[in-house]
Amino acid sequence: MELYRRSRNAPVTDWMILINVLVFLYTALRGGMSDNDILLRYGASYTPYIFEKHEYWRLLTAAFLHFGIRHLGNNMLVLFVTGDSLEHALGHVKYLVFYLLSAVGTSACSYAVEVWMRREVLSAGASGVVFAVLGGLIWVLIRNRGRFEEFRIRNLLFFSGLMLLGGFISEEVDNVAHTSGLLIGFLLAVVLYRRPAVTLFSTDMT
């Protein structure tokens, strides 16, 4: 376990997963799995509340709420598998900034489309952030000639495409958050990621 902890070294990812799980348990105990009003009370994104009441904080809090155990489990599993590698690439502080900006950015994109289409939608979930992590990793892989840790660019592109397709063929899925997440994550990684210089050889002149 100590060896695993040292090799993973992704405290921000682990803390974000823990926070999502704890928030889910808190809301579930209050009926959040069967009552959307509970999620609305605790910060889910709802177009009229943001547009009319200017409750813009919901753009962040919605990313920590989930509609059910399956919704939570799918998002946290992908985040657990991919988030640590992006955290290694960016560093802990930059990754935290990346995570929070992705949460707000994807929620804002969904909100903008809902306002444009005049739809009143209750939405929540970390899937936008999950897709942003995938988008960020794609840029990291590009900068590292298609390989970074256990990831390969071809495999990650296939996996990302499969997840996008799964959203489009499913009902009640926020595909705007997914597609914007990929783009936002990619662009944030372009700004935040700096490939470390590699020393090819060294000489000892003493």
Coordinates of C-alpha atoms in Angstrom, one line a residue:
M1 CA 0.0 0.0 0.0
E2 CA 2.9 2.4 0.7
L3 CA 4.4 1.7 -2.7
Y4 CA 1.0 2.3 -4.3
R5 CA 0.6 5.5 -2.5
R6 CA 4.0 6.8 -3.5
S7 CA 3.5 5.8 -7.2
R8 CA 0.0 7.3 -7.4
N9 CA 0.8 10.6 -5.6
A10 CA -2.4 12.3 -6.7
P11 CA -3.8 14.0 -3.6
V12 CA -6.0 16.5 -5.5
T13 CA -7.6 13.8 -7.5
D14 CA -8.2 11.6 -4.5
W15 CA -9.6 14.5 -2.5
M16 CA -12.0 15.5 -5.3
I17 CA -13.2 11.9 -5.5
L18 CA -13.7 11.8 -1.7
I19 CA -15.6 15.1 -1.7
N20 CA -17.9 13.9 -4.5
V21 CA -18.6 10.7 -2.6
L22 CA -19.2 12.5 0.7
V23 CA -21.5 15.0 -0.9
F24 CA -23.4 12.2 -2.6
L25 CA -23.8 10.3 0.7
Y26 CA -25.0 13.5 2.4
T27 CA -27.6 14.3 -0.2
A28 CA -28.7 10.6 -0.5
L29 CA -29.4 10.4 3.2
R30 CA -31.7 13.4 2.7
G31 CA -33.5 11.8 -0.2
G32 CA -31.4 13.1 -3.1
M33 CA -31.5 9.8 -5.0
S34 CA -35.3 10.1 -5.4
D35 CA -36.0 13.8 -4.9
N36 CA -34.5 16.3 -7.3
D37 CA -35.6 19.1 -5.1
I38 CA -32.9 18.0 -2.6
L39 CA -30.2 18.3 -5.3
L40 CA -31.6 21.7 -6.3
R41 CA -31.4 22.9 -2.7
Y42 CA -27.8 21.8 -2.4
G43 CA -26.5 23.4 -5.6
A44 CA -27.5 21.6 -8.8
S45 CA -27.5 23.8 -11.9
Y46 CA -31.0 25.0 -12.8
T47 CA -31.4 27.5 -15.6
P48 CA -34.1 29.8 -14.1
Y49 CA -32.2 30.1 -10.8
I50 CA -29.0 31.1 -12.5
F51 CA -30.6 33.4 -15.1
E52 CA -33.2 35.1 -12.9
K53 CA -31.7 34.8 -9.4
H54 CA -28.1 35.2 -10.5
E55 CA -27.0 32.1 -8.5
Y56 CA -23.8 31.7 -10.5
W57 CA -22.2 29.6 -7.7
R58 CA -24.3 26.7 -9.0
L59 CA -21.9 26.5 -12.0
L60 CA -19.3 25.1 -9.5
T61 CA -21.4 23.2 -7.0
A62 CA -23.3 21.3 -9.6
A63 CA -20.1 19.4 -10.5
F64 CA -20.1 17.8 -7.0
L65 CA -23.6 16.5 -7.1
H66 CA -24.9 13.3 -8.7
F67 CA -28.3 11.8 -9.5
G68 CA -27.6 8.3 -8.4
I69 CA -24.9 5.7 -7.5
R70 CA -24.4 4.7 -11.1
H71 CA -23.9 8.3 -12.1
L72 CA -21.4 8.9 -9.4
G73 CA -19.6 5.6 -9.9
N74 CA -19.1 6.0 -13.6
N75 CA -17.6 9.5 -13.2
M76 CA -15.4 8.7 -10.2
L77 CA -14.1 5.5 -11.8
V78 CA -12.9 7.4 -14.9
L79 CA -11.5 10.2 -12.8
F80 CA -9.6 7.8 -10.6
V81 CA -8.0 6.1 -13.6
T82 CA -7.1 9.2 -15.6
G83 CA -6.9 12.1 -13.1
D84 CA -3.7 11.0 -11.4
S85 CA -1.7 11.1 -14.7
L86 CA -2.9 14.6 -15.5
E87 CA -2.1 15.7 -12.0
H88 CA 1.5 14.3 -12.4
A89 CA 1.8 16.2 -15.6
L90 CA 0.5 19.5 -14.3
G91 CA 1.5 19.4 -10.7
H92 CA -0.9 19.6 -7.7
V93 CA -1.7 23.3 -7.7
K94 CA -2.2 23.6 -11.5
Y95 CA -4.3 20.5 -11.5
L96 CA -6.6 21.9 -8.8
V97 CA -6.9 25.1 -10.9
F98 CA -7.6 23.0 -13.9
Y99 CA -10.3 21.0 -12.1
L100 CA -12.2 24.0 -10.8
L101 CA -12.0 25.9 -14.0
S102 CA -13.2 22.9 -15.9
A103 CA -16.1 22.5 -13.5
V104 CA -17.2 26.1 -14.0
G105 CA -16.5 26.2 -17.7
T106 CA -18.4 23.1 -18.7
S107 CA -21.4 24.2 -16.5
A108 CA -21.3 27.6 -18.1
C109 CA -21.3 26.1 -21.6
S110 CA -24.3 24.0 -20.7
Y111 CA -26.1 26.9 -19.1
A112 CA -25.5 29.1 -22.2
V113 CA -27.0 26.5 -24.5
E114 CA -30.0 26.0 -22.3
V115 CA -30.6 29.8 -22.2
W116 CA -30.2 30.0 -26.0
M117 CA -32.7 27.1 -26.5
R118 CA -35.0 28.4 -23.8
R119 CA -34.9 25.2 -21.8
E120 CA -35.3 24.9 -18.1
V121 CA -32.9 22.1 -17.1
L122 CA -31.8 20.7 -13.8
S123 CA -28.3 19.3 -14.2
A124 CA -25.5 18.0 -12.0
G125 CA -22.5 15.7 -12.2
A126 CA -18.7 15.7 -12.7
S127 CA -18.8 14.3 -16.2
G128 CA -17.8 17.6 -17.7
V129 CA -14.7 17.6 -15.6
V130 CA -14.0 14.0 -16.5
F131 CA -14.1 14.9 -20.2
A132 CA -11.9 17.9 -19.5
V133 CA -9.3 15.6 -17.9
L134 CA -9.4 13.4 -21.0
G135 CA -9.0 16.5 -23.2
G136 CA -6.0 17.7 -21.0
L137 CA -4.4 14.3 -21.3
I138 CA -4.7 14.3 -25.0
W139 CA -2.6 17.5 -25.1
V140 CA -0.1 16.0 -22.7
L141 CA 0.2 12.9 -25.0
I142 CA 0.7 15.1 -28.0
R143 CA 3.5 17.0 -26.3
N144 CA 5.1 13.7 -25.3
R145 CA 5.0 12.1 -28.8
G146 CA 1.9 10.0 -28.1
R147 CA 2.9 8.4 -24.8
F148 CA 2.7 9.4 -21.2
E149 CA 2.8 7.0 -18.3
E150 CA 0.4 4.1 -19.1
F151 CA -1.5 6.1 -21.7
R152 CA -1.2 6.0 -25.5
I153 CA -2.7 8.7 -27.7
R154 CA -4.6 6.2 -30.0
N155 CA -6.1 4.3 -27.0
L156 CA -7.1 7.6 -25.3
L157 CA -8.7 9.0 -28.4
F158 CA -10.7 5.8 -28.9
F159 CA -11.8 5.7 -25.3
S160 CA -12.8 9.4 -25.4
G161 CA -14.8 8.9 -28.6
L162 CA -16.5 5.8 -27.1
M163 CA -17.6 7.8 -24.1
L164 CA -18.9 10.7 -26.3
L165 CA -20.8 8.2 -28.4
G166 CA -22.3 6.6 -25.3
G167 CA -23.6 10.0 -24.2
F168 CA -25.2 10.8 -27.6
I169 CA -27.1 7.4 -27.7
S170 CA -28.3 7.8 -24.1
E171 CA -31.2 9.8 -22.7
E172 CA -30.9 12.7 -20.3
V173 CA -27.2 13.2 -20.8
D174 CA -25.6 16.6 -20.9
N175 CA -23.6 16.2 -24.2
V176 CA -22.8 19.9 -24.2
A177 CA -20.9 19.5 -21.0
H178 CA -19.1 16.4 -22.5
T179 CA -18.0 18.0 -25.7
S180 CA -17.2 21.4 -24.2
G181 CA -15.2 19.5 -21.5
L182 CA -12.9 17.9 -24.0
L183 CA -12.3 21.3 -25.6
I184 CA -11.9 23.2 -22.4
G185 CA -9.6 20.6 -20.9
F186 CA -7.4 20.6 -24.0
L187 CA -7.1 24.4 -24.1
L188 CA -6.4 24.6 -20.3
A189 CA -3.7 22.0 -20.7
V190 CA -2.2 24.0 -23.6
V191 CA -1.9 26.9 -21.2
L192 CA -0.9 25.1 -18.0
Y193 CA 1.3 22.2 -19.1
R194 CA 5.0 22.6 -19.5
R195 CA 6.9 19.5 -20.7
P196 CA 9.9 19.1 -18.4
A197 CA 13.3 19.4 -20.1
V198 CA 15.1 16.1 -20.5
T199 CA 18.8 15.8 -20.0
L200 CA 20.2 13.4 -22.6
F201 CA 23.6 13.0 -20.9
S202 CA 25.8 14.5 -18.4
T203 CA 29.6 14.8 -18.0
D204 CA 31.7 14.9 -15.0
M205 CA 34.6 17.3 -15.5
T206 CA 36.1 16.8 -12.1

